[in-house]
Coordinates of C-alpha atoms in Angstrom, one line a residue:
X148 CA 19.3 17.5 46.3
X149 CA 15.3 18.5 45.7
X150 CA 13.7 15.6 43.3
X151 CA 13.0 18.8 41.1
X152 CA 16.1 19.7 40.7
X153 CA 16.7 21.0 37.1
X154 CA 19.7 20.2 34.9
X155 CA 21.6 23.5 33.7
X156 CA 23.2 23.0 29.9
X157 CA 26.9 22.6 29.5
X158 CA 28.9 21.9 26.4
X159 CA 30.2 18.6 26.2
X160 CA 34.7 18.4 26.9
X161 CA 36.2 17.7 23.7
X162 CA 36.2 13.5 23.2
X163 CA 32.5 13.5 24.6
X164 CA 31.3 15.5 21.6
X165 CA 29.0 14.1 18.8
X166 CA 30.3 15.1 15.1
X167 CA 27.3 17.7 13.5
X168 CA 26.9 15.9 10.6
X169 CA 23.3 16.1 9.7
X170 CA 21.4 19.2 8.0
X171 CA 17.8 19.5 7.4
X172 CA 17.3 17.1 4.3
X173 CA 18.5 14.0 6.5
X174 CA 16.6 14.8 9.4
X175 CA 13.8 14.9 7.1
X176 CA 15.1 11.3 5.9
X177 CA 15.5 10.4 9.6
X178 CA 11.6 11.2 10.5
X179 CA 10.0 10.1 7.0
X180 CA 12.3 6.7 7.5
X181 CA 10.8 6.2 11.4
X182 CA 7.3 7.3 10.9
X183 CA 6.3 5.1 7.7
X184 CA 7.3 2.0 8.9
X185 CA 5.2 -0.9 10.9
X186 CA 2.5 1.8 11.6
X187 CA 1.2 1.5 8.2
X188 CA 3.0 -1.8 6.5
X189 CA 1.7 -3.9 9.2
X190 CA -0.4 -2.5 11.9
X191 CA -2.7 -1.5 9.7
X192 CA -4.3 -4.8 9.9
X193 CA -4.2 -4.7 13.5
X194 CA -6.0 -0.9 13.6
X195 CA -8.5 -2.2 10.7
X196 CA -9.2 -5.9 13.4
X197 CA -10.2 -3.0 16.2
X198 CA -12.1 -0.7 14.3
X199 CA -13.5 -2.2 10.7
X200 CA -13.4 0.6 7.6
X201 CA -13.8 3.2 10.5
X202 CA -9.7 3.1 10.8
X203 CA -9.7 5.9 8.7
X204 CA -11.3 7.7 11.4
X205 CA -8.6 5.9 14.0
X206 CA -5.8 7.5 11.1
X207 CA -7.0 10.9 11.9
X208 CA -7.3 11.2 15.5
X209 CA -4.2 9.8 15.7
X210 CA -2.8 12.1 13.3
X211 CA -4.1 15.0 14.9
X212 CA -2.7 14.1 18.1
X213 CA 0.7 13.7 17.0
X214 CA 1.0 17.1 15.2
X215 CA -0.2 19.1 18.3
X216 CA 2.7 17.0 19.8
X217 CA 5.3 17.8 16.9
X218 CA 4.5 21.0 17.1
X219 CA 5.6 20.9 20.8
X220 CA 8.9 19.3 20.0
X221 CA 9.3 21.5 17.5
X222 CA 9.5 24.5 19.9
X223 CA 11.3 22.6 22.5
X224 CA 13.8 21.6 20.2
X225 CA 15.4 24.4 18.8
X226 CA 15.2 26.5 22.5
X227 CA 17.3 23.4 23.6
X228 CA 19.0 21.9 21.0
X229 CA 20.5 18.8 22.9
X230 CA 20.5 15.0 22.6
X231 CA 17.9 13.6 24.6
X232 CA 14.3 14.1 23.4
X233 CA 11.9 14.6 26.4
X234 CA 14.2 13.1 29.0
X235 CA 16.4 16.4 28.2
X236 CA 13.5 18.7 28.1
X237 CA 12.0 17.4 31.2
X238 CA 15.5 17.5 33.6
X239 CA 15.6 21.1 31.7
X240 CA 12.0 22.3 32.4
X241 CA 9.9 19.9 34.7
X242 CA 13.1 18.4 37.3
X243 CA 15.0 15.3 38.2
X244 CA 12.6 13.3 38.9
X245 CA 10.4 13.8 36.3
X246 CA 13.1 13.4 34.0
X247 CA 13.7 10.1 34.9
X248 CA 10.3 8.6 34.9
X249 CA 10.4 10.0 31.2
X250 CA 13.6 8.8 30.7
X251 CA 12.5 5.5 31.9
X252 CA 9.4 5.6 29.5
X253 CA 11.9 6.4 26.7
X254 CA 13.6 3.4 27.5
X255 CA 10.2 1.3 27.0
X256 CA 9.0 3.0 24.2
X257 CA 12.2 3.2 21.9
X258 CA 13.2 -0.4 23.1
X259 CA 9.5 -1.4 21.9
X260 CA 9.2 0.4 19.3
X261 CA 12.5 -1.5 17.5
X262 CA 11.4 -4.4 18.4
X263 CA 7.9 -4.1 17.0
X264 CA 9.2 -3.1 13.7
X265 CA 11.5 -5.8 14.0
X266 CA 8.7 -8.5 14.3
X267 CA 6.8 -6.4 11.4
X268 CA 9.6 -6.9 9.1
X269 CA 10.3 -10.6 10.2
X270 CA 6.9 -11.2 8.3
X271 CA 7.5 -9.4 5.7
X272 CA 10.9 -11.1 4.8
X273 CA 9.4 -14.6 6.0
X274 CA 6.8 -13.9 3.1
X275 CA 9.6 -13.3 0.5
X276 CA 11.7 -16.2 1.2
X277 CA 8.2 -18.6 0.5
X278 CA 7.9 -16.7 -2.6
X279 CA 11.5 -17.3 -3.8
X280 CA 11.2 -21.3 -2.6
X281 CA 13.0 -20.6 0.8
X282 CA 10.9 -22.0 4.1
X283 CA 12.0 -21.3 7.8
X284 CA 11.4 -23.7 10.2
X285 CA 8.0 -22.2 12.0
X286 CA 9.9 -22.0 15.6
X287 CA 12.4 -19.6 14.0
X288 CA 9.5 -17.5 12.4
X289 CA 7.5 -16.4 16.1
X290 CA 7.8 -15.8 19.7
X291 CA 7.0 -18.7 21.9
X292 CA 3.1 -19.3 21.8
X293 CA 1.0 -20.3 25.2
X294 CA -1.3 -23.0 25.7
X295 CA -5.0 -22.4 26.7
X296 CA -8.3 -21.9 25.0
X297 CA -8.5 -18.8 22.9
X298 CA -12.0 -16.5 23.3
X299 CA -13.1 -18.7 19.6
X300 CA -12.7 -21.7 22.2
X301 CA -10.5 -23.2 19.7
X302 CA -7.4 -24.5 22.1
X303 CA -4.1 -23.5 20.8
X304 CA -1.4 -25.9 21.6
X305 CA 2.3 -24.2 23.3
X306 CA 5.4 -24.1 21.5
X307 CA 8.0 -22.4 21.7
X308 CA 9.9 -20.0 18.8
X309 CA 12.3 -17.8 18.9
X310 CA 12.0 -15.3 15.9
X311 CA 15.4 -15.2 13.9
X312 CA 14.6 -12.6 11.1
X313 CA 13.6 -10.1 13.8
X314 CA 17.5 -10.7 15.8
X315 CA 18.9 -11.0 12.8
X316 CA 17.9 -7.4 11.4
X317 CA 18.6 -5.7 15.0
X318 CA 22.2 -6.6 14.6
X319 CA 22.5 -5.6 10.7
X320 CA 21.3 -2.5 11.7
X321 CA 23.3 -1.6 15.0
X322 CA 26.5 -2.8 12.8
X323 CA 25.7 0.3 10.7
X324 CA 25.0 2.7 13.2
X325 CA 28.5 1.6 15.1
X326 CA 30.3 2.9 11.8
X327 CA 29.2 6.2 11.7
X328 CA 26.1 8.8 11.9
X329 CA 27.0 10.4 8.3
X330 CA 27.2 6.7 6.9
X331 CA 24.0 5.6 8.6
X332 CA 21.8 8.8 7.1
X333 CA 23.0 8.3 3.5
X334 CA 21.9 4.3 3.7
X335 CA 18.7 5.5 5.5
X336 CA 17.7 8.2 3.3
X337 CA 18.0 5.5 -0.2
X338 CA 15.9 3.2 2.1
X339 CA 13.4 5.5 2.9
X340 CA 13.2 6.6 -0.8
X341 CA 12.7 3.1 -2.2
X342 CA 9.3 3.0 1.0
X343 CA 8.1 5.8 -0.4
X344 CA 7.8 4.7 -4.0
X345 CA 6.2 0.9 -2.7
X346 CA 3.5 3.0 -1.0
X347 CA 3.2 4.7 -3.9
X348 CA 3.0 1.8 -6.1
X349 CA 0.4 0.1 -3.7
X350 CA -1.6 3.2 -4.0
X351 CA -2.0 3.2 -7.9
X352 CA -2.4 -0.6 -8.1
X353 CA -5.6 -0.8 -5.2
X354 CA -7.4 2.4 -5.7
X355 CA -8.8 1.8 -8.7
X356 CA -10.5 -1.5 -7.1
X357 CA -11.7 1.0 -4.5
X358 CA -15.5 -0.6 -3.6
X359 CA -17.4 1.5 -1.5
X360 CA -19.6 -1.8 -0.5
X361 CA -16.3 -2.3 1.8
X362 CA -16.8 0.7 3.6
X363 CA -20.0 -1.1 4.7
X364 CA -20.9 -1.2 7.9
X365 CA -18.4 1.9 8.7
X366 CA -17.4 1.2 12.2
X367 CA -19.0 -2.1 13.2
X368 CA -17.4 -1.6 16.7
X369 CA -18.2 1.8 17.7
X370 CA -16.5 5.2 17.6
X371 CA -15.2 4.9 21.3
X372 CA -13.1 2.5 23.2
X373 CA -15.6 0.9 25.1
X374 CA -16.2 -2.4 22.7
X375 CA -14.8 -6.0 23.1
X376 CA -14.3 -8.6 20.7
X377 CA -12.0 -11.3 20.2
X378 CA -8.6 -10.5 18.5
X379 CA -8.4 -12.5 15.4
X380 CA -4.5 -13.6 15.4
X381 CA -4.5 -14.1 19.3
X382 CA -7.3 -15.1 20.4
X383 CA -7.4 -12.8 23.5
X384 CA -10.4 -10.4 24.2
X385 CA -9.7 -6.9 23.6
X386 CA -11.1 -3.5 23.2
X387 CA -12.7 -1.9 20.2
X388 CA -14.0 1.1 18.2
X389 CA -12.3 3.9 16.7
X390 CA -10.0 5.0 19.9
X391 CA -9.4 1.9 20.7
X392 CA -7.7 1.5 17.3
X393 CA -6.2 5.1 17.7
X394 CA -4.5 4.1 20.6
X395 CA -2.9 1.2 18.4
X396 CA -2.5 3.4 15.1
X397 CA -0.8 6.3 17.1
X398 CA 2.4 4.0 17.1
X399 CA 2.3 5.0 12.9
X400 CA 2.6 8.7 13.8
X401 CA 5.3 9.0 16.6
X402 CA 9.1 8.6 14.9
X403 CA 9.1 12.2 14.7
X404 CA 10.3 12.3 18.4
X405 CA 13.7 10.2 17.1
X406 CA 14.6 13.7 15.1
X407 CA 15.0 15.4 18.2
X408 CA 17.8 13.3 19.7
X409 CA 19.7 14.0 16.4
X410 CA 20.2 18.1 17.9
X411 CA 23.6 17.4 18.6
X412 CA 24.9 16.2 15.6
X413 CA 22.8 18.5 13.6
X414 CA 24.9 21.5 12.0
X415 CA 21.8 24.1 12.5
X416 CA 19.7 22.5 15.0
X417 CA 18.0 26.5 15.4
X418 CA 16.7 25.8 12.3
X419 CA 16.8 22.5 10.8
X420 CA 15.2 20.6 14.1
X421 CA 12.0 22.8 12.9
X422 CA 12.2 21.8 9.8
X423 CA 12.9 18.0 10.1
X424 CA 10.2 17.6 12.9
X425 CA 7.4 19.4 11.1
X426 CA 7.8 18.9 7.8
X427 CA 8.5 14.9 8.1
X428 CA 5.1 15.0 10.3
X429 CA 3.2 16.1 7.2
X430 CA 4.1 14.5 4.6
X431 CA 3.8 11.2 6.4
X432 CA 0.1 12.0 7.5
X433 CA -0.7 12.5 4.0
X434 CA 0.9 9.3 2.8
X435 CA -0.8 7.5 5.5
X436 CA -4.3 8.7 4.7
X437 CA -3.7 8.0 0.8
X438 CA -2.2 4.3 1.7
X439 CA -5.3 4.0 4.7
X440 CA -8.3 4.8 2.0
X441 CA -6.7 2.7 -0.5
X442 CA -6.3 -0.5 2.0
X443 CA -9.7 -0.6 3.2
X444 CA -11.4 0.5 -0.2
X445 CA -10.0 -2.4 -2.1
X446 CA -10.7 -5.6 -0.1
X447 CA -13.3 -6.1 3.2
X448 CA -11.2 -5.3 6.3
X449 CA -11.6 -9.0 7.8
X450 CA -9.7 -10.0 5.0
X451 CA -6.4 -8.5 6.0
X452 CA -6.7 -8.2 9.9
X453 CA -4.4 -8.6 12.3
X454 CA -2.0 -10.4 8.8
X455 CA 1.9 -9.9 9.5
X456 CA 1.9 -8.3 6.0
X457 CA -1.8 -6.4 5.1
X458 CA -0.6 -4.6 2.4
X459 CA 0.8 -7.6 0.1
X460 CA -2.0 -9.8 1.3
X461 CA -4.7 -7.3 -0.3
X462 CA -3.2 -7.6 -3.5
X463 CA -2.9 -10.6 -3.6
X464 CA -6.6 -11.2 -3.4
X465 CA -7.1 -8.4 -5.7
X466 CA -5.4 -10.9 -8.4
X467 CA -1.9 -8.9 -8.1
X468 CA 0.6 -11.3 -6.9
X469 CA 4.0 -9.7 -8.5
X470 CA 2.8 -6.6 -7.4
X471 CA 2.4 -7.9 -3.7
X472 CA 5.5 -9.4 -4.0
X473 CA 7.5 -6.6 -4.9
X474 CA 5.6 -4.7 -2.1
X475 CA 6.4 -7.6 0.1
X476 CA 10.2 -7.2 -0.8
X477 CA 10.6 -3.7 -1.1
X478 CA 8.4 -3.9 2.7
X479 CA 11.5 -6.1 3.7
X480 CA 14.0 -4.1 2.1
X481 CA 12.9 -0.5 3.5
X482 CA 11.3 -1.1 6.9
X483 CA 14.8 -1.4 9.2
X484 CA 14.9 2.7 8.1
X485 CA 12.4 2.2 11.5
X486 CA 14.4 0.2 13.0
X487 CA 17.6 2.7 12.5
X488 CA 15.9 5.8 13.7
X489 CA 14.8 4.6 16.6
X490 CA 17.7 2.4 17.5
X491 CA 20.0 5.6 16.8
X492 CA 17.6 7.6 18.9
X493 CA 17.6 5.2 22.2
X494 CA 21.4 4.9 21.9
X495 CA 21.8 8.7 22.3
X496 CA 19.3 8.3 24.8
X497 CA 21.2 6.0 26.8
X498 CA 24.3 8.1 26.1
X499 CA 22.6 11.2 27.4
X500 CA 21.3 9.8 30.8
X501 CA 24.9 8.0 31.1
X502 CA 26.3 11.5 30.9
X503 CA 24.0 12.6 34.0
X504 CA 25.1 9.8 36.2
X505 CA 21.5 7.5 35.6
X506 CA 23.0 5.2 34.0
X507 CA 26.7 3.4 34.2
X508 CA 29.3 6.4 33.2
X509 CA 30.9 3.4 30.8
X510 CA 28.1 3.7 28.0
X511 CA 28.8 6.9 27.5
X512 CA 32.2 6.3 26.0
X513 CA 32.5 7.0 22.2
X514 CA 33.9 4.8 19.7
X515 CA 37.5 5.9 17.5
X516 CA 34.9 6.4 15.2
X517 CA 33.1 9.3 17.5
X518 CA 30.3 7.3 18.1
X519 CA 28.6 5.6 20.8
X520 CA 29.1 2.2 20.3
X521 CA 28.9 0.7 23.7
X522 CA 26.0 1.9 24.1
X523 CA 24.4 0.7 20.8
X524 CA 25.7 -2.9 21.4
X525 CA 23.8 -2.9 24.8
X526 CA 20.7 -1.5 23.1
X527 CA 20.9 -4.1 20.4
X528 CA 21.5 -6.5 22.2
X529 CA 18.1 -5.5 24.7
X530 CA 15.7 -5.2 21.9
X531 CA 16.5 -8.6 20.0
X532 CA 15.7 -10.3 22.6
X533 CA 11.8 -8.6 23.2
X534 CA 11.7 -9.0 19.2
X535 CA 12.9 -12.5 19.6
X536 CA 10.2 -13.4 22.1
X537 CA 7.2 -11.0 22.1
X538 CA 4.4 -10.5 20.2
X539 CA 3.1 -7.4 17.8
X540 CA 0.4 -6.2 19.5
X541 CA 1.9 -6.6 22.7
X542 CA 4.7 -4.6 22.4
X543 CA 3.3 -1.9 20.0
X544 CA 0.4 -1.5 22.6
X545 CA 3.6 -1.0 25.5
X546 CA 5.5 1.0 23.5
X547 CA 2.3 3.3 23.0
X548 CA 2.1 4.3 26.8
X549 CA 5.9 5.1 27.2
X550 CA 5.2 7.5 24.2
X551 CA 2.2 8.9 25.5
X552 CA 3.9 9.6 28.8
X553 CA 6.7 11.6 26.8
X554 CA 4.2 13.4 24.7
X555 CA 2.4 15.0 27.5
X556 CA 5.9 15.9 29.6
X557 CA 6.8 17.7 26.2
X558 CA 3.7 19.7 25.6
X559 CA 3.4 20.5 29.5
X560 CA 7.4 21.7 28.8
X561 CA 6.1 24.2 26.3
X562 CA 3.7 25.8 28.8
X563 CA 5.7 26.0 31.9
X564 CA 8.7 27.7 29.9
X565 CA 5.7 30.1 27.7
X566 CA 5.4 31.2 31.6
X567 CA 8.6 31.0 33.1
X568 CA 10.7 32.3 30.6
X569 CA 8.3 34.4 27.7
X570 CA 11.0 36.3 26.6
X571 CA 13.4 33.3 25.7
X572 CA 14.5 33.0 22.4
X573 CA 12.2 30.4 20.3
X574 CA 13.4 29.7 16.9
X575 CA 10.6 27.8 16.4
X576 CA 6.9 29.0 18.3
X577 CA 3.7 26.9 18.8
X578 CA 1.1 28.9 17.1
X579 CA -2.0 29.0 19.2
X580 CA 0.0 27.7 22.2
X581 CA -2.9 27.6 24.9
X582 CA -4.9 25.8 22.3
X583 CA -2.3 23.2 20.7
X584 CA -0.4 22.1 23.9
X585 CA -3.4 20.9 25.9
X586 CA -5.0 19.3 23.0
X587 CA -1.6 17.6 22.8
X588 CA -1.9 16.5 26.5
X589 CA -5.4 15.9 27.1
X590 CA -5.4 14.0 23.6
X591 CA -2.8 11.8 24.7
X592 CA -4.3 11.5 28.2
X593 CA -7.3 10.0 26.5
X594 CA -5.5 7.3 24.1
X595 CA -3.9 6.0 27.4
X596 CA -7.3 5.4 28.8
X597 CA -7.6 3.5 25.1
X598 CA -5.1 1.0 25.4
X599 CA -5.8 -2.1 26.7
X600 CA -5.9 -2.8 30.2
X601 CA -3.3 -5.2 30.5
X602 CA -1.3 -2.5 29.0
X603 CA -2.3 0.8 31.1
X604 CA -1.2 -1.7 34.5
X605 CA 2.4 -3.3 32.4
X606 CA 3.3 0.7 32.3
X607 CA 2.4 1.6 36.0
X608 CA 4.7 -1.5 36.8
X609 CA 7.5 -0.3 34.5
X610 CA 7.6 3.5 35.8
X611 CA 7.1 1.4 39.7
X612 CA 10.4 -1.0 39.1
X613 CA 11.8 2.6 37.5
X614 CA 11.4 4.6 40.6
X615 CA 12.8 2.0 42.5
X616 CA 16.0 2.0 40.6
X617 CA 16.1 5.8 40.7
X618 CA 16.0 6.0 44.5
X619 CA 18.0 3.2 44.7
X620 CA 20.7 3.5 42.3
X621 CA 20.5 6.6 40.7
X622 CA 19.9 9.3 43.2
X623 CA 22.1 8.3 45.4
X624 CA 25.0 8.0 42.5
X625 CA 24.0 11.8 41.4
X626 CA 24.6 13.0 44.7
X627 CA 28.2 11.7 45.0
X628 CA 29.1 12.7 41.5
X629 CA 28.1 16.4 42.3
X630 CA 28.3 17.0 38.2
X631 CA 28.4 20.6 37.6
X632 CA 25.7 20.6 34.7
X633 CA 22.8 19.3 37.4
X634 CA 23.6 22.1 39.7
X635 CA 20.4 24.1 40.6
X636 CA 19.4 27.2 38.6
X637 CA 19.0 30.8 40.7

C-alpha cells in the first residue's frame, strides 16, 4: 500500500470497453475545436487589459510553453494509449499519490475550463439576441455581483444573477455527448470548421485597418508580472505585464490535453494520438498569432478590454457592424466545440478514476449506447452551476493552475520513463528531450508564479480539501478493493 504505488495497464472486460471510433482527422477536429475557443474569442480582451499591444508577446510565451508540453503528451500518449490524460500517466509513471493530486487538478481545470467557455459564449449569444430585437433580463445574463467599492472608488451595488445562456449550453452539449462519441465528432468537426472561417473572416476584414499608432506604447505595463492596475470589468487590483497576461492567455493554448483522453476510442492511438496532439497545436498557434496582430492593430487595446465579446466589438468601431455580427453569431454558433472537448474529456476522466476505485464505481457504468452517461450528467450538471455563478476571469485564472499542475507531472513523466525504461517503445519521441521537457516544466513553474495571488492560494486549498478526500475516502476504498490493475510492478 506505498502512496507511490504505480497502476499496471489492463484491458478493460468486455461491457467496460469504449467503441474506437475516432482516427486521426477527428482528433485533429477534437484539438482545433478545444484550443480556439474563449482563449482567443473572448479572453483576448482580458490578456490585451493585462498587458496593452504587448499581448502579442503574452501569445508567444504562451505558445511556446504549451508546445514543449504537447510535445510531452505526445510521447506519453502513444507509449500509453489509455483514457485518462495525466491522471493516467502519472498513476503509470510518478505513483498513487501523485496521480490523484493530478487527478484532482484535472477535475478543477476541465470543470473550469467548461465553464469559462460557457460564460464566454453566454456573451457572445447575449450580443446576438440584442441584435435580432431579443433582450434578457440582466439577472439571467451574469453571475451574482458583490457590493463594495471597486479600486476606481466607484461603489458597485450587489445583485444577484444567475447566467442562463451559460446552463443552458452545458446541457445542449452533454445531451450530445450522451448519444454517442462518433455522433459528437461529426457535429464538432462542422462546428469547428464554420470557427475557423469567422477567424478568418475577422482577419481579412481588420487587417487592413492595421494602425501601427496602436501598437503605441508597446507594453505600458511591463514585460514581467510584477505590475498592478485595476481590472477594468471588475474593479479588483490585479497583476500586470506580459507574464501576467501569459499566465491568463495560456488558457487559449491548452485543449490539446482533451485529445489524449480520446486514446481509447481512437482506432490507432500509436499513431494518430501524435498526429492529433501535434498537429492541432500548430495550426492553432498560427491562427492565434494571425487573429492576435489583427486585434490589436486595428483599434487601441482599451477599447476592447476585458469586453465579453472583443472580436465583434472591434468591428464594430471599425464601422463594420454586419460583419461583427456575423462574427458574433458564428462566435455563438462554434464556441460549445470548447465546451464539447473538454466536457467529453472530464467525463472519461471521471470514468477513468471511477474505474481505479477514486471515485464511486457507479460512474463508471456505460450507457446501451456504450457510453458514459452517468458520468457526463454528473459533470454537467457540476459545471453549470460554476458557469451559472462565477466570473470569467476567475475561473479561467483557476482553471490555469490545475493545468499547469498537469503540464509539469507530464513532462516530468517523459524524463523519469527516458530513464527508467530507454529502451521502451515510443511511437512518438520528444526531440531534444533534456532541452524540451524542462522548458515545459520550469515554463509552467513560472506562469504559476504569474497568476494572481488569490489564485496560486484557491489551488493550494483545492489540492488541501483533495488530499483530504484521498486519505479519507479514497485510499482506504483502494485498499479493500485490491483491483488487480493497481497491483505493484517488480
Amino acid at each position: 500500500m506505498s502512496l507511490f504505488r504505480r497502476k499496471v495497464l489492463t484491458a478493460q472486460p468486455a461491457g467496460r470497453q469504449l467503441a474506437r471510433t475516432l482516427s486521426w482527422p477527428h482528433l485533429m477536429a477534437l484539438g482545433v475545436g478545444s484550443i480556439v475557443g474563449t482563449g482567443i474569442l473572448t479572453l483576448i480582451g482580458v490578456g490585451a487589459d493585462r498587458a496593452g499591444p504587448a499581448v502579442l508577446v503574452s501569445f508567444v510565451v504562451a505558445g511556446a510553453i504549451c508546445a514543449c508540453a504537447a510535445l510531452a503528451y505526445a510521447e506519453m500518449a502513444t507509449m500509453i494509449p489509455a483514457s485518462g490524460s495525466a491522471y493516467t500517466y502519472s498513476y503509470v509513471v510518478l505513483g498513487e499519490v501523485i496521480a490523484w493530486v493530478i487527478g484532482w487538478s484535472l477535475i478543477l481545470e476541465y470543470s473550469l475550463v467548461v465553464s469559462t467557455v460557457a460564460v464566454g459564449w453566454s456573451g457572445y449569444a447575449v450580443g446576438v439576441l440584442k441584435g435580432i430585437g431579443v433582450t434578457l433580463p440582466d439577472a439571467l445574463t451574469h453571475g451574482p455581483t458583490f457590493a463594495g467599492h471597486a479600486c476606481t472608488g466607484v461603489a458597485r451595488a450587489a445583485a444577484f444573477g444567475i447566467n442562463l445562456p451559460a446552463v443552458v449550453i452545458i446541457a445542449l452539449v452533454a445531451g450530445l455527448l450522451t448519444l454517442g462519441t462518433r455522433e459528437s465528432a461529426r457535429v464538432n468537426t462542422a462546428l469547428v470548421i464554420l470557427k475557423i472561417v469567422t477567424l478568418a473572416l475577422f482577419v481579412i476584414v481588420a487587417l487592413p485597418h492595421f494602425d501601427a499608432a496602436n501598437l503605441r506604447p508597446f507594453a505600458p505595463f511591463g514585460y514581467g508580472s510584477a505590475g498592478v492596475h485595476c481590472d477594468a470589468q471588475s474593479g479588483a487590483m490585479v497583476k500586470s505585464g506580459v507574464m501576467a497576461a501569459a499566465a491568463i492567455i495560456f488558457f487559449a493554448f491548452y485543449g490539446f490535453d482533451a485529445i489524449s483522453t480520446a486514446a481509447e476510442e481512437t482506432k490507432r492511438p500509436e499513431r494518430d494520438l501524435a498526429i492529433g496532439i501535434v498537429g492541432s497545436m500548430a495550426a492553432c498557434t498560427v491562427i492565434y498569432l494571425l487573429v492576435a496582430a489583427a486585434a490589436v492593430g486595428a483599434a487601441p487595446f482599451a477599447r476592447f478590454a476585458n469586453s465579453s465579446e472583443p472580436l465583434a466589438m472591434i468591428l464594430r468601431s471599425l464601422g463594420q457592424k454586419h460583419v461583427a455580427t456575423v462574427i458574433a453569431a458564428a462566435a455563438a454558433i462554434a464556441l460549445p466545440t470548447v465546451i464539447l472537448g473538454f466536457l467529453y474529456g472530464q467525463s472519461r476522466i471521471f470514468l477513468v478514476m471511477a474505474r481505479d476505485g477514486f471515485l464511486p464505481p457507479q460512474l463508471a457504468v456505460l450507457s446501451r449506447r456504450g457510453t458514459p452517461a452517468r458520468v457526463t450528467a454528473v459533470t454537467a450538471t457540476l459545471v453549470a452551476v460554476i458557469a451559472a455563478l462565477t466570473p470569467l476571469d476567475v475561473i479561467a485564472s483557476l482553471a490555469n493552475a490545475g493545468t499547469l499542475a498537469a503540464f509539469v507531472a507530464v513532462a516530468a513523466s517523459v524524463l523519469v520513463q527516458r530513464r527508467r525504461a530507454p529502451d521502451a517503445a515510443r511511437p512518438f519521441r520528444v526531440p531534444l528531450v533534456w532541452l524540451i521537457a524542462p522548458a515545459a516544466i520550469g515554463g509552467c513553474l513560472y506562469l504559476f508564479t504569474s497568476l494572481q495571488t488569490v489564485t496560486q492560494w484557491a489551488f493550494l486549498i483545492w489540492n488541501t480539501i483533495g488530499l483530504l478526500l484521498y486519505f479519507g475516502y479514497a485510499r482506504p476504498r483502494i485498499g479493500r478493493l485490491q483491483q488487480p490493475d493497481t497491483q505493484p510492478q517488480h
